Amino acid sequence: NAGVMQNPRHLVRRRGQEARLRCSPMKGHSHVYWYRQLPEEGLKFMVYLQKENIIDESGMPKERFSAEFPKEGPSILRIQQVVRGDSAAYFCASSPPVGGEITNYGYTFGSGTRLTVV
Amino acid sequence: GEDVEQSLFLSVREGDSSVINCTYTDSSSTYLYWYKQEPGAGLQLLTYIFSNMDMKQDQRLTVLLNKKDKHLSLRIADTQTGDSAIYFCAVGKTGNQFYFGTGTSLTVIP
């Protein structure tokens, strides 16, 4: 039973290129969350998705960043025209659907993608 | 959203107890979690508490919740060098959306 799989683990991009980060949630999990961790800073929420729906994108920068979670396949976080300030660790987490009862699942995190913009 | 705050750094001597604190702003938060992040790794769920509880103990870990003050703490007894990591608290009202603190970097001095 694989956990949350993120790839690639490390990604190097030149300024102006595009970065695509992939996340496959745990089996049975239908909710995906993306977080960004900047050096010396905490974990910042970016976006919350369910299959084919963006539920909350309040943490996403307005430009260059987009996310999707298609009916089939992994969730993708896309950063266009990357800049040095985009260098960070990007974590994906997933959770099962909550059917109105309290669950202790919390999130299950992937190991992250470390993006370096040169 | 919700504001979740933690102090950034904590140093303790091996064998002592560590207490990591967290404050939050939304009094209706129901789910409260502690995560551990080791260098270069993702976040691992350590323990959790629900708002209808005041305390939870799990081996060396004790979680205390003061709902009136909106204060959560994690106590690690007999702290070991392997406990050195960043500890995040996370709170939420539903089972799906959580807000994380900035993380507390715990350094254990041998």
mmCIF file with all atom_site columns, C-alpha atoms in Angstrom, chain A residues 15-99:
data_model
loop_
_atom_site.group_PDB
_atom_site.id
_atom_site.type_symbol
_atom_site.label_atom_id
_atom_site.label_alt_id
_atom_site.label_comp_id
_atom_site.label_asym_id
_atom_site.label_entity_id
_atom_site.label_seq_id
_atom_site.pdbx_PDB_ins_code
_atom_site.Cartn_x
_atom_site.Cartn_y
_atom_site.Cartn_z
_atom_site.occupancy
_atom_site.B_iso_or_equiv
_atom_site.pdbx_formal_charge
_atom_site.auth_seq_id
_atom_site.auth_comp_id
_atom_site.auth_asym_id
_atom_site.auth_atom_id
_atom_site.pdbx_PDB_model_num
ATOM 1  C CA . ARG A 1 15 ? 14.850  30.947 -14.823 1.00 0.00 ? 15 ARG A CA 1
ATOM 2  C CA . GLY A 1 16 ? 11.982  31.251 -17.279 1.00 0.00 ? 16 GLY A CA 1
ATOM 3  C CA . GLN A 1 17 ? 11.408  27.513 -17.687 1.00 0.00 ? 17 GLN A CA 1
ATOM 4  C CA . GLU A 1 18 ? 8.360   25.589 -16.544 1.00 0.00 ? 18 GLU A CA 1
ATOM 5  C CA . ALA A 1 19 ? 8.265   23.245 -13.582 1.00 0.00 ? 19 ALA A CA 1
ATOM 6  C CA . ARG A 1 20 ? 5.783   20.389 -13.291 1.00 0.00 ? 20 ARG A CA 1
ATOM 7  C CA . LEU A 1 21 ? 5.439   18.607 -9.974  1.00 0.00 ? 21 LEU A CA 1
ATOM 8  C CA . ARG A 1 22 ? 3.435   15.425 -9.693  1.00 0.00 ? 22 ARG A CA 1
ATOM 9  C CA . CYS A 1 23 ? 1.594   13.875 -6.797  1.00 0.00 ? 23 CYS A CA 1
ATOM 10 C CA . SER A 1 24 ? -0.188  10.536 -6.615  1.00 0.00 ? 24 SER A CA 1
ATOM 11 C CA . PRO A 1 25 ? -2.317  10.338 -3.471  1.00 0.00 ? 25 PRO A CA 1
ATOM 12 C CA . MET A 1 26 ? -2.629  7.272  -1.304  1.00 0.00 ? 26 MET A CA 1
ATOM 13 C CA . LYS A 1 27 ? -5.006  4.628  -2.534  1.00 0.00 ? 27 LYS A CA 1
ATOM 14 C CA . GLY A 1 28 ? -8.528  5.528  -1.462  1.00 0.00 ? 28 GLY A CA 1
ATOM 15 C CA . HIS A 1 29 ? -7.679  9.187  -0.873  1.00 0.00 ? 29 HIS A CA 1
ATOM 16 C CA . SER A 1 30 ? -9.625  11.652 -2.966  1.00 0.00 ? 30 SER A CA 1
ATOM 17 C CA . HIS A 1 31 ? -8.377  14.921 -1.471  1.00 0.00 ? 31 HIS A CA 1
ATOM 18 C CA . VAL A 1 32 ? -5.027  16.462 -2.360  1.00 0.00 ? 32 VAL A CA 1
ATOM 19 C CA . TYR A 1 33 ? -3.259  19.432 -0.803  1.00 0.00 ? 33 TYR A CA 1
ATOM 20 C CA . TRP A 1 34 ? -0.159  21.265 -1.923  1.00 0.00 ? 34 TRP A CA 1
ATOM 21 C CA . TYR A 1 35 ? 2.139   23.103 0.478   1.00 0.00 ? 35 TYR A CA 1
ATOM 22 C CA . ARG A 1 36 ? 5.307   25.072 -0.023  1.00 0.00 ? 36 ARG A CA 1
ATOM 23 C CA . GLN A 1 37 ? 8.150   25.175 2.459   1.00 0.00 ? 37 GLN A CA 1
ATOM 24 C CA . LEU A 1 38 ? 10.655  27.941 1.955   1.00 0.00 ? 38 LEU A CA 1
ATOM 25 C CA . PRO A 1 39 ? 14.097  27.786 3.580   1.00 0.00 ? 39 PRO A CA 1
ATOM 26 C CA . GLU A 1 40 ? 13.913  28.886 7.212   1.00 0.00 ? 40 GLU A CA 1
ATOM 27 C CA . GLU A 1 41 ? 10.126  29.242 6.963   1.00 0.00 ? 41 GLU A CA 1
ATOM 28 C CA . GLY A 1 42 ? 7.149   27.110 7.819   1.00 0.00 ? 42 GLY A CA 1
ATOM 29 C CA . LEU A 1 43 ? 4.689   25.227 5.717   1.00 0.00 ? 43 LEU A CA 1
ATOM 30 C CA . LYS A 1 44 ? 2.434   27.451 3.621   1.00 0.00 ? 44 LYS A CA 1
ATOM 31 C CA . PHE A 1 45 ? -0.843  26.173 2.236   1.00 0.00 ? 45 PHE A CA 1
ATOM 32 C CA . MET A 1 46 ? -1.214  26.610 -1.506  1.00 0.00 ? 46 MET A CA 1
ATOM 33 C CA . VAL A 1 47 ? -4.203  24.702 -2.837  1.00 0.00 ? 47 VAL A CA 1
ATOM 34 C CA . TYR A 1 48 ? -6.745  22.012 -1.941  1.00 0.00 ? 48 TYR A CA 1
ATOM 35 C CA . LEU A 1 49 ? -8.214  19.853 -4.685  1.00 0.00 ? 49 LEU A CA 1
ATOM 36 C CA . GLN A 1 50 ? -10.601 17.001 -5.129  1.00 0.00 ? 50 GLN A CA 1
ATOM 37 C CA . LYS A 1 51 ? -10.927 15.074 -8.354  1.00 0.00 ? 51 LYS A CA 1
ATOM 38 C CA . GLU A 1 52 ? -11.557 17.580 -11.159 1.00 0.00 ? 52 GLU A CA 1
ATOM 39 C CA . ASN A 1 53 ? -12.287 20.366 -8.664  1.00 0.00 ? 53 ASN A CA 1
ATOM 40 C CA . ILE A 1 54 ? -10.304 23.099 -7.000  1.00 0.00 ? 54 ILE A CA 1
ATOM 41 C CA . ILE A 1 55 ? -11.800 23.531 -3.534  1.00 0.00 ? 55 ILE A CA 1
ATOM 42 C CA . ASP A 1 56 ? -9.543  26.233 -2.109  1.00 0.00 ? 56 ASP A CA 1
ATOM 43 C CA . GLU A 1 57 ? -6.737  28.010 -3.924  1.00 0.00 ? 57 GLU A CA 1
ATOM 44 C CA . SER A 1 58 ? -6.410  30.891 -1.513  1.00 0.00 ? 58 SER A CA 1
ATOM 45 C CA . GLY A 1 59 ? -2.709  30.202 -0.999  1.00 0.00 ? 59 GLY A CA 1
ATOM 46 C CA . MET A 1 60 ? -1.750  30.095 -4.655  1.00 0.00 ? 60 MET A CA 1
ATOM 47 C CA . PRO A 1 61 ? 0.094   33.045 -6.158  1.00 0.00 ? 61 PRO A CA 1
ATOM 48 C CA . LYS A 1 62 ? -2.191  34.726 -8.693  1.00 0.00 ? 62 LYS A CA 1
ATOM 49 C CA . GLU A 1 63 ? 0.232   34.425 -11.557 1.00 0.00 ? 63 GLU A CA 1
ATOM 50 C CA . ARG A 1 64 ? 2.347   31.604 -12.989 1.00 0.00 ? 64 ARG A CA 1
ATOM 51 C CA . PHE A 1 65 ? 1.037   28.933 -10.608 1.00 0.00 ? 65 PHE A CA 1
ATOM 52 C CA . SER A 1 66 ? -1.728  26.460 -11.399 1.00 0.00 ? 66 SER A CA 1
ATOM 53 C CA . ALA A 1 67 ? -2.857  23.087 -10.087 1.00 0.00 ? 67 ALA A CA 1
ATOM 54 C CA . GLU A 1 68 ? -5.068  20.318 -11.300 1.00 0.00 ? 68 GLU A CA 1
ATOM 55 C CA . PHE A 1 69 ? -6.261  16.923 -10.157 1.00 0.00 ? 69 PHE A CA 1
ATOM 56 C CA . PRO A 1 70 ? -7.771  15.181 -13.168 1.00 0.00 ? 70 PRO A CA 1
ATOM 57 C CA . LYS A 1 71 ? -10.191 12.299 -13.106 1.00 0.00 ? 71 LYS A CA 1
ATOM 58 C CA . GLU A 1 72 ? -7.362  9.971  -14.073 1.00 0.00 ? 72 GLU A CA 1
ATOM 59 C CA . GLY A 1 73 ? -3.729  10.385 -13.134 1.00 0.00 ? 73 GLY A CA 1
ATOM 60 C CA . PRO A 1 74 ? -1.789  12.354 -10.562 1.00 0.00 ? 74 PRO A CA 1
ATOM 61 C CA . SER A 1 75 ? -2.296  15.868 -9.328  1.00 0.00 ? 75 SER A CA 1
ATOM 62 C CA . ILE A 1 76 ? -0.019  18.353 -11.054 1.00 0.00 ? 76 ILE A CA 1
ATOM 63 C CA . LEU A 1 77 ? 1.354   21.604 -9.668  1.00 0.00 ? 77 LEU A CA 1
ATOM 64 C CA . ARG A 1 78 ? 2.606   23.724 -12.553 1.00 0.00 ? 78 ARG A CA 1
ATOM 65 C CA . ILE A 1 79 ? 4.847   26.747 -12.235 1.00 0.00 ? 79 ILE A CA 1
ATOM 66 C CA . GLN A 1 80 ? 5.413   28.729 -15.388 1.00 0.00 ? 80 GLN A CA 1
ATOM 67 C CA . GLN A 1 81 ? 8.392   31.017 -16.018 1.00 0.00 ? 81 GLN A CA 1
ATOM 68 C CA . VAL A 1 82 ? 10.092  30.079 -12.785 1.00 0.00 ? 82 VAL A CA 1
ATOM 69 C CA . VAL A 1 83 ? 12.089  32.647 -10.838 1.00 0.00 ? 83 VAL A CA 1
ATOM 70 C CA . ARG A 1 84 ? 14.736  32.171 -8.135  1.00 0.00 ? 84 ARG A CA 1
ATOM 71 C CA . GLY A 1 85 ? 12.168  32.907 -5.437  1.00 0.00 ? 85 GLY A CA 1
ATOM 72 C CA . ASP A 1 86 ? 10.250  29.766 -6.449  1.00 0.00 ? 86 ASP A CA 1
ATOM 73 C CA . SER A 1 87 ? 13.093  27.615 -5.104  1.00 0.00 ? 87 SER A CA 1
ATOM 74 C CA . ALA A 1 88 ? 11.544  25.650 -2.263  1.00 0.00 ? 88 ALA A CA 1
ATOM 75 C CA . ALA A 1 89 ? 10.344  22.244 -1.165  1.00 0.00 ? 89 ALA A CA 1
ATOM 76 C CA . TYR A 1 90 ? 6.845   21.500 -2.402  1.00 0.00 ? 90 TYR A CA 1
ATOM 77 C CA . PHE A 1 91 ? 4.884   18.953 -0.433  1.00 0.00 ? 91 PHE A CA 1
ATOM 78 C CA . CYS A 1 92 ? 1.751   17.147 -1.414  1.00 0.00 ? 92 CYS A CA 1
ATOM 79 C CA . ALA A 1 93 ? -0.584  15.551 1.108   1.00 0.00 ? 93 ALA A CA 1
ATOM 80 C CA . SER A 1 94 ? -3.711  13.504 0.717   1.00 0.00 ? 94 SER A CA 1
ATOM 81 C CA . SER A 1 95 ? -6.625  12.493 2.882   1.00 0.00 ? 95 SER A CA 1
ATOM 82 C CA . PRO A 1 96 ? -9.635  10.238 2.531   1.00 0.00 ? 96 PRO A CA 1
ATOM 83 C CA . PRO A 1 97 ? -13.138 11.639 2.105   1.00 0.00 ? 97 PRO A CA 1
ATOM 84 C CA . VAL A 1 98 ? -14.725 12.695 5.382   1.00 0.00 ? 98 VAL A CA 1
ATOM 85 C CA . GLY A 1 99 ? -18.268 11.480 5.699   1.00 0.00 ? 99 GLY A CA 1
#
